[in-house]
Each structure stands twice: as structure tokens, then as C-alpha cells.
CSV table of C-alpha atoms in Angstrom, one decimal:
chain,number,residue,atom,x,y,z
A,188,MET,CA,11.7,8.3,-21.5
A,189,TYR,CA,13.5,10.3,-24.2
A,190,PHE,CA,16.8,9.2,-25.7
A,191,SER,CA,19.1,9.4,-28.7
A,192,ILE,CA,19.5,6.1,-30.5
A,193,HIS,CA,21.9,4.3,-32.8
A,194,LYS,CA,20.5,3.1,-36.1
A,195,GLU,CA,21.1,-0.6,-35.4
A,196,THR,CA,19.5,-0.2,-32.0
A,197,TYR,CA,16.5,1.5,-33.6
A,198,TYR,CA,15.8,-1.5,-35.9
A,199,ARG,CA,16.2,-3.9,-33.0
A,200,LEU,CA,14.0,-2.1,-30.5
A,201,LYS,CA,11.6,-0.4,-32.9
A,202,PRO,CA,10.9,2.6,-30.7
A,203,LYS,CA,7.9,4.9,-31.3
A,204,PRO,CA,8.9,8.3,-32.8
A,205,ILE,CA,7.4,11.5,-31.5
A,206,ASP,CA,7.7,15.0,-32.8
A,207,LYS,CA,8.8,17.4,-30.0
A,208,ASN,CA,9.6,21.0,-30.9
A,209,ASN,CA,10.2,19.9,-34.5
A,210,VAL,CA,12.9,17.4,-33.4
A,211,ILE,CA,12.2,13.7,-33.9
A,212,MET,CA,12.8,11.8,-30.6
A,213,PHE,CA,11.8,8.3,-29.5
A,214,LEU,CA,10.0,6.5,-26.8
A,215,MET,CA,11.2,3.0,-26.1
A,216,VAL,CA,8.6,0.3,-26.3
A,217,GLY,CA,8.0,-1.9,-23.3
A,218,TYR,CA,5.7,-4.7,-22.3
A,219,LEU,CA,3.8,-5.9,-19.3
A,220,VAL,CA,3.5,-9.7,-19.4
A,221,LEU,CA,1.0,-11.3,-17.0
A,222,GLU,CA,1.2,-14.8,-15.5
A,223,ASN,CA,-1.7,-15.9,-17.8
A,224,GLY,CA,0.5,-15.0,-20.8
A,225,GLN,CA,-1.4,-11.9,-21.8
A,226,VAL,CA,0.8,-9.0,-23.0
A,227,PHE,CA,0.2,-5.2,-22.7
A,228,GLU,CA,2.3,-2.9,-24.8
A,229,GLY,CA,3.3,0.6,-23.8
A,230,GLU,CA,6.0,3.2,-23.7
A,231,ARG,CA,8.8,3.1,-21.2
A,232,ILE,CA,8.8,5.6,-18.4
A,233,GLY,CA,10.9,5.8,-15.3
A,234,PHE,CA,14.0,3.6,-14.9
A,235,ASN,CA,14.9,1.3,-17.8
A,236,LYS,CA,15.0,-2.2,-16.2
A,237,ASP,CA,13.1,-5.5,-16.0
A,238,ALA,CA,11.2,-6.3,-12.8
A,239,ILE,CA,8.7,-9.0,-11.6
A,240,PHE,CA,5.9,-8.1,-9.1
A,241,GLU,CA,2.3,-8.6,-8.2
A,242,VAL,CA,0.1,-6.3,-10.3
A,243,VAL,CA,-2.6,-4.3,-8.4
A,244,PHE,CA,-4.7,-1.3,-9.2
A,245,ASN,CA,-5.4,1.9,-7.3
A,246,THR,CA,-8.4,4.1,-7.8
A,247,SER,CA,-7.0,7.4,-6.5
A,248,MET,CA,-7.4,10.5,-8.5
A,249,SER,CA,-4.5,12.1,-6.7
A,250,GLY,CA,-2.0,11.2,-4.0
A,251,TYR,CA,0.4,9.2,-6.2
A,252,ILE,CA,3.3,10.4,-4.1
A,253,GLU,CA,1.8,8.8,-1.0
A,254,VAL,CA,1.0,5.6,-3.0
A,255,LEU,CA,4.5,5.2,-4.3
A,256,THR,CA,6.1,5.6,-0.9
A,257,ASP,CA,3.6,3.5,1.1
A,258,PRO,CA,5.5,0.5,2.5
A,259,SER,CA,2.4,-1.7,2.1
A,260,TYR,CA,3.1,-1.8,-1.7
A,261,VAL,CA,6.5,-3.6,-1.4
A,262,GLY,CA,6.6,-6.4,-4.0
A,263,GLN,CA,3.8,-4.8,-6.0
A,264,ALA,CA,3.4,-2.7,-9.2
A,265,VAL,CA,0.5,-0.2,-9.3
A,266,VAL,CA,-1.9,0.4,-12.1
A,267,PHE,CA,-3.4,3.9,-11.7
A,268,THR,CA,-7.0,3.9,-13.0
A,269,TYR,CA,-7.2,7.7,-13.2
A,270,PRO,CA,-6.2,8.5,-16.8
A,271,LEU,CA,-3.6,11.3,-16.2
A,272,ILE,CA,-1.0,10.9,-13.5
A,273,GLY,CA,1.9,13.3,-12.6
A,274,ASN,CA,0.2,16.6,-13.3
A,275,TYR,CA,1.4,18.3,-10.1
A,276,GLY,CA,4.9,16.8,-9.9
A,277,VAL,CA,6.6,15.5,-6.8
A,278,MET,CA,7.0,17.1,-3.4
A,279,LYS,CA,9.2,14.7,-1.5
A,280,ALA,CA,7.9,15.9,1.9
A,281,ASP,CA,4.5,14.4,1.1
A,282,GLY,CA,5.9,10.9,1.0
A,283,GLU,CA,4.8,8.2,3.5
A,284,SER,CA,8.3,7.0,4.0
A,285,ASN,CA,11.9,7.8,2.9
A,286,ASN,CA,11.8,5.2,0.1
A,287,VAL,CA,9.7,4.3,-2.9
A,288,TRP,CA,8.4,0.8,-2.3
A,289,VAL,CA,6.4,0.0,-5.4
A,290,GLU,CA,8.2,-2.2,-8.0
A,291,GLY,CA,6.6,-0.7,-11.1
A,292,VAL,CA,4.1,1.9,-12.3
A,293,PHE,CA,1.5,1.7,-15.1
A,294,VAL,CA,-0.5,4.7,-16.3
A,295,ASN,CA,-2.6,5.6,-19.2
A,296,GLU,CA,-0.8,8.9,-19.6
A,297,LEU,CA,2.1,10.4,-17.8
A,298,ALA,CA,1.8,14.2,-17.7
A,299,ASN,CA,4.4,15.9,-19.9
A,300,PHE,CA,4.2,19.1,-17.9
A,301,SER,CA,3.6,19.4,-14.2
A,302,SER,CA,2.6,22.6,-12.3
A,303,ASN,CA,2.7,23.2,-8.6
A,304,PHE,CA,4.3,25.9,-6.5
A,305,ARG,CA,5.7,23.2,-4.2
A,306,LYS,CA,6.9,21.0,-7.0
A,307,GLU,CA,10.6,19.8,-6.8
A,308,ILE,CA,10.9,17.3,-9.7
A,309,SER,CA,8.6,15.6,-12.2
A,310,LEU,CA,7.1,12.2,-11.5
A,311,ASN,CA,9.2,10.6,-14.3
A,312,GLU,CA,12.4,12.1,-12.8
A,313,PHE,CA,11.3,10.8,-9.4
A,314,LEU,CA,10.8,7.3,-10.8
A,315,VAL,CA,14.2,7.4,-12.5
A,316,GLU,CA,15.9,8.7,-9.3
A,317,ASN,CA,14.5,5.7,-7.4
A,318,LYS,CA,15.1,3.2,-10.2
A,319,ILE,CA,11.4,2.3,-10.6
A,320,PRO,CA,10.4,1.1,-14.1
A,321,GLY,CA,7.0,1.8,-15.7
A,322,LEU,CA,4.9,2.0,-18.8
A,323,GLN,CA,2.5,4.7,-20.1
A,324,GLY,CA,0.0,4.4,-22.9
A,325,ILE,CA,-1.2,0.9,-22.0
A,326,ASN,CA,-4.9,0.2,-21.8
A,327,THR,CA,-5.2,0.6,-18.0
A,328,ARG,CA,-9.0,0.3,-18.2
A,329,MET,CA,-8.8,-3.2,-19.9
A,330,LEU,CA,-6.0,-4.2,-17.4
A,331,THR,CA,-8.1,-3.1,-14.4
A,332,LYS,CA,-11.1,-5.0,-15.7
A,333,LEU,CA,-9.0,-8.1,-16.2
A,334,LEU,CA,-7.7,-7.9,-12.6
A,335,ARG,CA,-11.2,-7.4,-11.3
A,336,GLU,CA,-12.5,-10.4,-13.2
A,337,SER,CA,-9.6,-12.8,-12.9
A,338,GLY,CA,-8.1,-11.6,-9.7
A,339,VAL,CA,-4.7,-10.1,-8.8
A,340,MET,CA,-1.9,-11.6,-11.0
A,341,LYS,CA,1.9,-11.5,-11.0
A,342,GLY,CA,3.6,-9.9,-14.0
A,343,LYS,CA,6.9,-8.7,-15.5
A,344,ILE,CA,7.9,-5.5,-17.2
A,345,THR,CA,10.3,-6.1,-20.0
A,346,ALA,CA,11.5,-5.0,-23.4
A,347,ASP,CA,12.0,-8.5,-24.8
A,348,ILE,CA,9.0,-10.8,-25.4
A,349,SER,CA,10.7,-13.2,-27.7
A,350,ASN,CA,10.0,-16.1,-25.4
A,351,ILE,CA,6.7,-15.6,-23.6
A,352,ALA,CA,6.6,-19.2,-22.2
A,353,LYS,CA,9.9,-18.6,-20.4
A,354,ILE,CA,8.8,-15.3,-19.0
A,355,VAL,CA,5.5,-16.8,-17.7
A,356,GLU,CA,7.4,-19.6,-16.0
A,357,GLU,CA,9.7,-17.0,-14.4
A,358,ILE,CA,6.7,-15.0,-13.2
A,359,LYS,CA,4.9,-18.0,-11.7
A,360,ASN,CA,8.0,-18.9,-9.7
A,361,TYR,CA,8.3,-15.5,-8.2
A,362,LYS,CA,7.4,-14.9,-4.6
A,363,PRO,CA,8.5,-11.9,-2.4
A,364,LYS,CA,10.3,-13.1,0.7
A,365,ASP,CA,9.2,-11.7,4.0
A,366,PRO,CA,8.1,-8.3,2.9
A,367,VAL,CA,7.4,-7.0,6.4
A,368,SER,CA,11.1,-7.4,7.3
A,369,LEU,CA,12.1,-5.2,4.4
A,370,VAL,CA,10.0,-2.2,5.6
A,371,SER,CA,10.0,-2.5,9.4
A,372,THR,CA,12.4,-0.5,11.5
A,373,LYS,CA,15.5,-2.4,12.4
A,374,GLN,CA,15.9,-0.9,15.9
A,375,VAL,CA,13.7,0.9,18.4
A,376,LYS,CA,13.2,4.5,17.6
A,377,GLN,CA,11.8,7.4,19.6
A,378,ILE,CA,9.7,10.0,17.7
A,379,GLY,CA,8.2,13.1,19.4
A,380,ASN,CA,8.3,14.1,23.0
A,381,GLY,CA,4.7,14.1,24.3
A,382,LYS,CA,2.8,13.2,27.5
A,383,TYR,CA,1.7,9.7,26.5
A,384,LYS,CA,4.0,6.8,25.6
A,385,ILE,CA,2.8,4.8,22.6
A,386,ALA,CA,4.6,1.6,21.7
A,387,LEU,CA,4.1,1.1,17.9
A,388,LEU,CA,4.8,-2.4,16.5
A,389,ASP,CA,6.1,-1.4,13.0
A,390,PHE,CA,5.1,-3.7,10.1
A,391,GLY,CA,5.6,-0.9,7.6
A,392,VAL,CA,4.0,2.1,9.2
A,393,LYS,CA,3.0,5.2,7.2
A,394,GLN,CA,4.5,8.4,8.5
A,395,ASN,CA,1.1,10.1,8.7
A,396,ILE,CA,0.0,7.4,11.2
A,397,VAL,CA,3.0,8.4,13.4
A,398,GLN,CA,2.2,12.1,12.9
A,399,SER,CA,-1.5,11.6,13.8
A,400,ILE,CA,-0.4,9.9,17.1
A,401,ILE,CA,2.2,12.6,17.9
A,402,LYS,CA,-0.5,15.3,17.5
A,403,HIS,CA,-2.2,13.9,20.5
A,404,ASP,CA,0.6,14.9,22.8
A,405,ALA,CA,2.4,11.6,22.5
A,406,THR,CA,5.8,10.1,22.2
A,407,VAL,CA,6.0,7.2,19.7
A,408,TYR,CA,8.4,4.3,20.2
A,409,LEU,CA,8.8,2.3,17.0
A,410,PHE,CA,9.5,-1.4,17.6
A,411,PRO,CA,10.7,-3.8,14.9
A,412,SER,CA,8.1,-6.3,13.7
A,413,THR,CA,9.9,-9.2,15.4
A,414,SER,CA,9.9,-7.5,18.9
A,415,LEU,CA,8.7,-9.5,21.9
A,416,ALA,CA,5.9,-8.3,24.2
A,417,LYS,CA,8.2,-8.0,27.2
A,418,ASP,CA,10.4,-5.6,25.3
A,419,MET,CA,7.5,-3.4,24.4
A,420,LEU,CA,6.0,-3.5,27.9
A,421,ALA,CA,9.4,-2.6,29.4
A,422,ILE,CA,8.9,1.0,28.4
A,423,LYS,CA,5.6,1.0,30.3
A,424,PRO,CA,3.5,2.3,27.4
A,425,ASP,CA,0.1,4.1,27.9
A,426,GLY,CA,-1.1,2.6,24.6
A,427,ILE,CA,-0.1,0.2,21.9
A,428,VAL,CA,-0.5,0.6,18.1
A,429,LEU,CA,-0.2,-2.2,15.6
A,430,SER,CA,0.6,-0.7,12.2
A,431,ASN,CA,-0.3,-1.3,8.6
A,432,GLY,CA,2.1,-3.3,6.4
A,433,PRO,CA,2.5,-5.6,3.3
A,434,GLY,CA,1.9,-9.2,2.5
A,435,ASP,CA,0.0,-12.2,3.9
A,436,PRO,CA,-0.7,-11.7,7.6
A,437,LYS,CA,-0.3,-15.4,8.3
A,438,ASP,CA,3.4,-15.1,7.4
A,439,ASN,CA,4.2,-13.1,10.6
A,440,HIS,CA,4.5,-15.8,13.1
A,441,ILE,CA,6.6,-13.9,15.7
A,442,ALA,CA,4.3,-10.9,15.5
A,443,ILE,CA,1.2,-13.1,16.1
A,444,GLN,CA,2.7,-14.6,19.2
A,445,THR,CA,3.7,-11.1,20.5
A,446,ILE,CA,0.2,-9.8,19.9
A,447,LYS,CA,-1.2,-12.8,21.8
A,448,ASP,CA,0.9,-11.8,24.8
A,449,LEU,CA,-0.1,-8.1,24.4
A,450,TYR,CA,-3.8,-9.0,24.2
A,451,ASN,CA,-3.7,-9.9,27.9
A,452,CYS,CA,-1.7,-6.9,29.2
A,453,ASN,CA,-4.8,-4.6,29.8
A,454,ILE,CA,-3.2,-1.7,27.9
A,455,PRO,CA,-5.3,0.0,25.2
A,456,ILE,CA,-4.5,-1.3,21.7
A,457,LEU,CA,-5.3,0.2,18.3
A,458,GLY,CA,-4.8,-2.0,15.2
A,459,ILE,CA,-4.7,-0.6,11.7
A,460,CYS,CA,-4.9,-2.6,8.4
A,461,LEU,CA,-2.3,-5.4,8.8
A,462,GLY,CA,-2.4,-4.8,12.6
A,463,HIS,CA,-6.2,-5.4,12.5
A,464,GLN,CA,-5.7,-8.7,10.7
A,465,LEU,CA,-2.9,-9.9,13.0
A,466,LEU,CA,-4.9,-9.2,16.1
A,467,ALA,CA,-7.7,-11.3,14.7
A,468,LEU,CA,-5.3,-14.1,13.9
A,469,ALA,CA,-3.9,-13.9,17.4
A,470,THR,CA,-7.3,-14.4,18.9
A,471,GLY,CA,-8.3,-17.4,16.8
A,472,ALA,CA,-9.9,-16.0,13.7
A,473,ASP,CA,-8.8,-16.6,10.1
A,474,THR,CA,-7.8,-14.4,7.2
A,475,LYS,CA,-8.3,-14.9,3.4
A,476,LYS,CA,-7.1,-13.2,0.3
A,477,LEU,CA,-9.4,-10.8,-1.6
A,478,LYS,CA,-9.9,-11.3,-5.3
A,479,TYR,CA,-8.4,-8.0,-6.2
A,480,GLY,CA,-8.0,-6.1,-2.9
A,481,HIS,CA,-9.1,-2.7,-1.7
A,482,ARG,CA,-6.8,0.1,-2.8
A,483,GLY,CA,-7.9,3.7,-3.1
A,484,PRO,CA,-9.4,6.6,-1.1
A,485,ASN,CA,-13.1,6.0,-2.1
A,486,HIS,CA,-14.2,2.9,-0.1
A,487,PRO,CA,-17.5,3.3,1.7
A,488,VAL,CA,-17.6,1.8,5.2
A,489,LYS,CA,-20.7,1.5,7.5
A,490,CYS,CA,-20.1,2.4,11.1
A,491,TYR,CA,-22.6,0.7,13.4
A,492,ARG,CA,-21.9,2.9,16.4
A,493,HIS,CA,-22.7,6.1,14.5
A,494,ASN,CA,-25.2,4.6,12.1
A,495,ARG,CA,-23.6,6.3,9.1
A,496,VAL,CA,-21.4,5.6,6.2
A,497,TYR,CA,-17.8,7.0,6.0
A,498,MET,CA,-15.6,7.2,3.0
A,499,THR,CA,-12.2,5.6,3.7
A,500,SER,CA,-8.7,5.2,2.3
A,501,GLN,CA,-7.6,1.6,2.0
A,502,ASN,CA,-4.7,-0.5,0.8
A,503,HIS,CA,-4.9,-4.2,1.5
A,504,GLY,CA,-5.3,-7.6,-0.2
A,505,TYR,CA,-6.6,-9.7,2.7
A,506,TYR,CA,-9.6,-9.7,5.0
A,507,ILE,CA,-10.9,-11.3,8.2
A,508,ASP,CA,-13.2,-14.2,7.6
A,509,GLU,CA,-16.4,-13.3,9.5
A,510,GLN,CA,-17.3,-17.0,10.0
A,511,THR,CA,-14.2,-17.6,12.1
A,512,ILE,CA,-14.5,-14.7,14.6
A,513,ASP,CA,-15.8,-15.5,18.2
A,514,LYS,CA,-18.8,-13.1,18.5
A,515,ASP,CA,-18.8,-13.7,22.3
A,516,LYS,CA,-15.5,-11.9,22.5
A,517,VAL,CA,-15.7,-9.4,19.7
A,518,ASP,CA,-18.2,-7.0,18.0
A,519,ILE,CA,-18.1,-6.0,14.4
A,520,THR,CA,-18.0,-2.1,14.4
A,521,TYR,CA,-17.4,-1.4,10.7
A,522,LEU,CA,-18.5,-3.2,7.5
A,523,ASN,CA,-17.5,-2.6,3.9
A,524,VAL,CA,-20.6,-1.4,2.0
A,525,ASN,CA,-19.4,-2.9,-1.3
A,526,ASP,CA,-18.5,-6.4,-0.5
A,527,LYS,CA,-19.6,-6.8,3.1
A,528,THR,CA,-16.2,-7.6,4.5
A,529,ILE,CA,-15.2,-6.7,8.1
A,530,GLU,CA,-13.7,-3.3,8.4
A,531,GLY,CA,-13.5,-2.9,12.1
A,532,LEU,CA,-13.6,-4.9,15.4
A,533,SER,CA,-14.1,-4.1,19.0
A,534,TYR,CA,-12.9,-6.6,21.6
A,535,LYS,CA,-15.3,-7.1,24.5
A,536,ASN,CA,-14.1,-6.3,28.0
A,537,LYS,CA,-10.9,-5.0,26.4
A,538,ASN,CA,-9.8,-1.6,25.4
A,539,ILE,CA,-8.9,-2.9,22.0
A,540,GLU,CA,-10.2,-1.4,18.7
A,541,THR,CA,-9.0,-2.4,15.2
A,542,VAL,CA,-9.8,-1.0,11.7
A,543,GLN,CA,-9.0,-2.3,8.3
A,544,PHE,CA,-8.9,1.1,6.7
A,545,HIS,CA,-6.5,4.0,7.2
A,546,PRO,CA,-7.9,6.7,9.6
A,547,GLU,CA,-4.9,9.0,8.8
A,548,ALA,CA,-6.0,8.9,5.2
A,549,CYS,CA,-3.0,10.3,3.3
A,550,ALA,CA,-4.0,10.7,0.6
A,551,GLY,CA,-7.7,10.4,1.0
A,552,PRO,CA,-10.8,11.6,3.0
A,553,HIS,CA,-10.4,12.4,6.7
A,554,ASP,CA,-13.8,11.2,7.7
A,555,THR,CA,-12.5,8.7,10.2
A,556,ALA,CA,-9.7,10.7,11.8
A,557,PHE,CA,-11.7,10.6,15.0
A,558,ILE,CA,-10.5,7.1,15.6
A,559,PHE,CA,-7.3,8.5,17.0
A,560,ASP,CA,-9.3,10.7,19.3
A,561,GLU,CA,-11.2,7.7,20.5
A,562,PHE,CA,-8.0,5.7,21.1
A,563,PHE,CA,-6.5,8.4,23.3
A,564,LYS,CA,-9.7,8.5,25.3
A,565,LEU,CA,-9.1,4.9,26.1
A,566,LEU,CA,-5.7,5.7,27.7
A,567,GLY,CA,-7.3,7.2,30.7
A,568,LYS,CA,-9.6,4.2,31.4
């Protein structure tokens, strides 16, 4: 972030000088303080404000627009592991929602120049426009290794580290409140005008999930996360989709009860990410928090039905505990190759399939887009 500066402010903030076109300008110094007291120094980018959040990392090489606008990131700040971010600018039509949901951005280097025939604004301008703070020039490799070894931590971006103990206490007391309610639709919405009626329980759905459904000659009815089963069934849907979303799945008590009721309605159901976890909770299984989550487009998943490995796009911090599922009622269909966590379930004697990854994969590989095809085949059964 470039700015002119008063002499007294200069001595107080000690910004870093840079030479740009033979004119001395300054980048304001900023800090990321973690809940363990560790501090990372960088240069301010985006909007100049303090913020507290959960710090997670994403291994994407591209797709930063989709990441920033993914509702599943509400309450979190993203560390991009790829060293250069922002080189193709921002095309707002590529967003997964109409808002930016991340609370902060950390990069090794923010591109000074972006080039793309579709580009509208730079990434930094996009962050400023949406009031998202960030840092560049921090050691993202060290930070990512720390999160892998110690687990996901909360943190704060700030310009003032004169009282680390107070900041750490503030960070530890932070907890996002009901993140699903922030990102879910507030009223029933109809999208598309196709042959099939799909009732989608919205916990923070990505737009490309909606578009992937509409492409199959369907009309999507978005329902708020607190909707009751009777309200969803009133439209007489041909199929039901449980969307992705943020936070701890166990916090969604109303949704879990709704899904219990939907489980017995004999209508085909597809669960994605959070929807996958909630359906497991509704049928008696348990979920646990991953040490540092799965976030990126390069997660290998073994499909038992096809006897092959697919690359998948993922964004979640919780998983289904395999020891708690009833294998008389459910089959494991997909397994994570890296850490052996459950990535997909099929419910016996039910037209119900759930996956932990994102078959719409924006951004990411489209290896598993066939899951939507398989879901629509169930509608005729």
C-alpha cells in the first residue's frame, strides 16, 4: 500500500522505503501475531485495519479470486503458499459469491503488475474495495510449516505490537459466532428454470455448485440453513442438495434435525463438504477437527467404485471419524490418499451420496464433475 507520510508519522511507524520511478515511497510495516505469541513482520497490503481470525493455508497456484469469495472461509485469513499472487488481476465474475469472506490475506509477494485481457482491477485494489487487510513479504513457507506442525491457530493483523501479551489474550478470547448464519441465504430463492426441482439447503453454497446443478436442466431452490424439512418438501423436490459451508458442523443443531427428517423422505440426496459432515452427524456418526485442514486443488482421493485416484479441490477443517460410522448402513466410497480420512459415503438402501471434496472444483481439477451426473441419474429411481 503506497502513501505519502508526515515526518512525525514516519518516525513512529518506521515504514520501509522503496524506490519507484525515482520517487521515494513507503510501504507501511504490519505484523501477524499468532496465539502462541509468535510474530511475523511484513508490508501492509489491502485495507489498513486490524483484524482477528483463524489462520489457515491454501496450496492453490491460481484461483485466488474463488478462494477469497468462498463463503467457507468466513472467520479465517488465508496464507497462500504459492510465492506470487495477483499476477492476473481480478475478474469479479469469477467469484464464488457476491462478497469477499476471508478476514485477511498473507502472501510472499503481491504482483506489482497484473496482466489479463479480462482483468478489471488489481488484487490489491480488490482487497481495499472490500476492506480486507493483508501482508506481503512475510515468510509464508515458515508460517505454513508452523501451522502444519502445531495445527491451525488464531491470529491478529496489526501495526502495533507494543503489548504482545494483551494481543495474545485478545486472540485467545476470539471465537466467530455462528458463521453459517452469516453466509446462508435469508429467504428462499429460485434460480434457473429447468425440468427438475432441486431443494438446496444453503450453508454457504458456492455459485459454481448452483451452476453445475442448473446445467442438468434443473431449477434450484435455495433454502436458509435453519429451514425445516417440511418447508423443503412442500415444493415437492426431485432431489435435495446439502451444500458446503464454514465452521464446526456440530454447531448446526437445527440443520442436523432437518437432515434427520430428510433422511427418511426417500428423495435422492447429495451432500457436499459441510453437507457431507452434517448428514453423518444426523445418522449417528461423529466429526473431529483436522490438525490443519485440507485447502487447495491438489488433494488425491481414492475412489473404490472406479478403482482409481482423482485429484480434488477441497476446503474444510473437519472430518468424519471412521470409527463412529455404522458400516451396516453406509459404505465408504472415497478415501483421502494422504491422511486416510473419509472423503465420500454411500448410504445403503438409500439414494444418498455425500462427498467431502468439491466436485464443481472452481478453481481446481474437474476430475470428479461426474458426481453431479450420477446424482441426476438417481432422480429417476
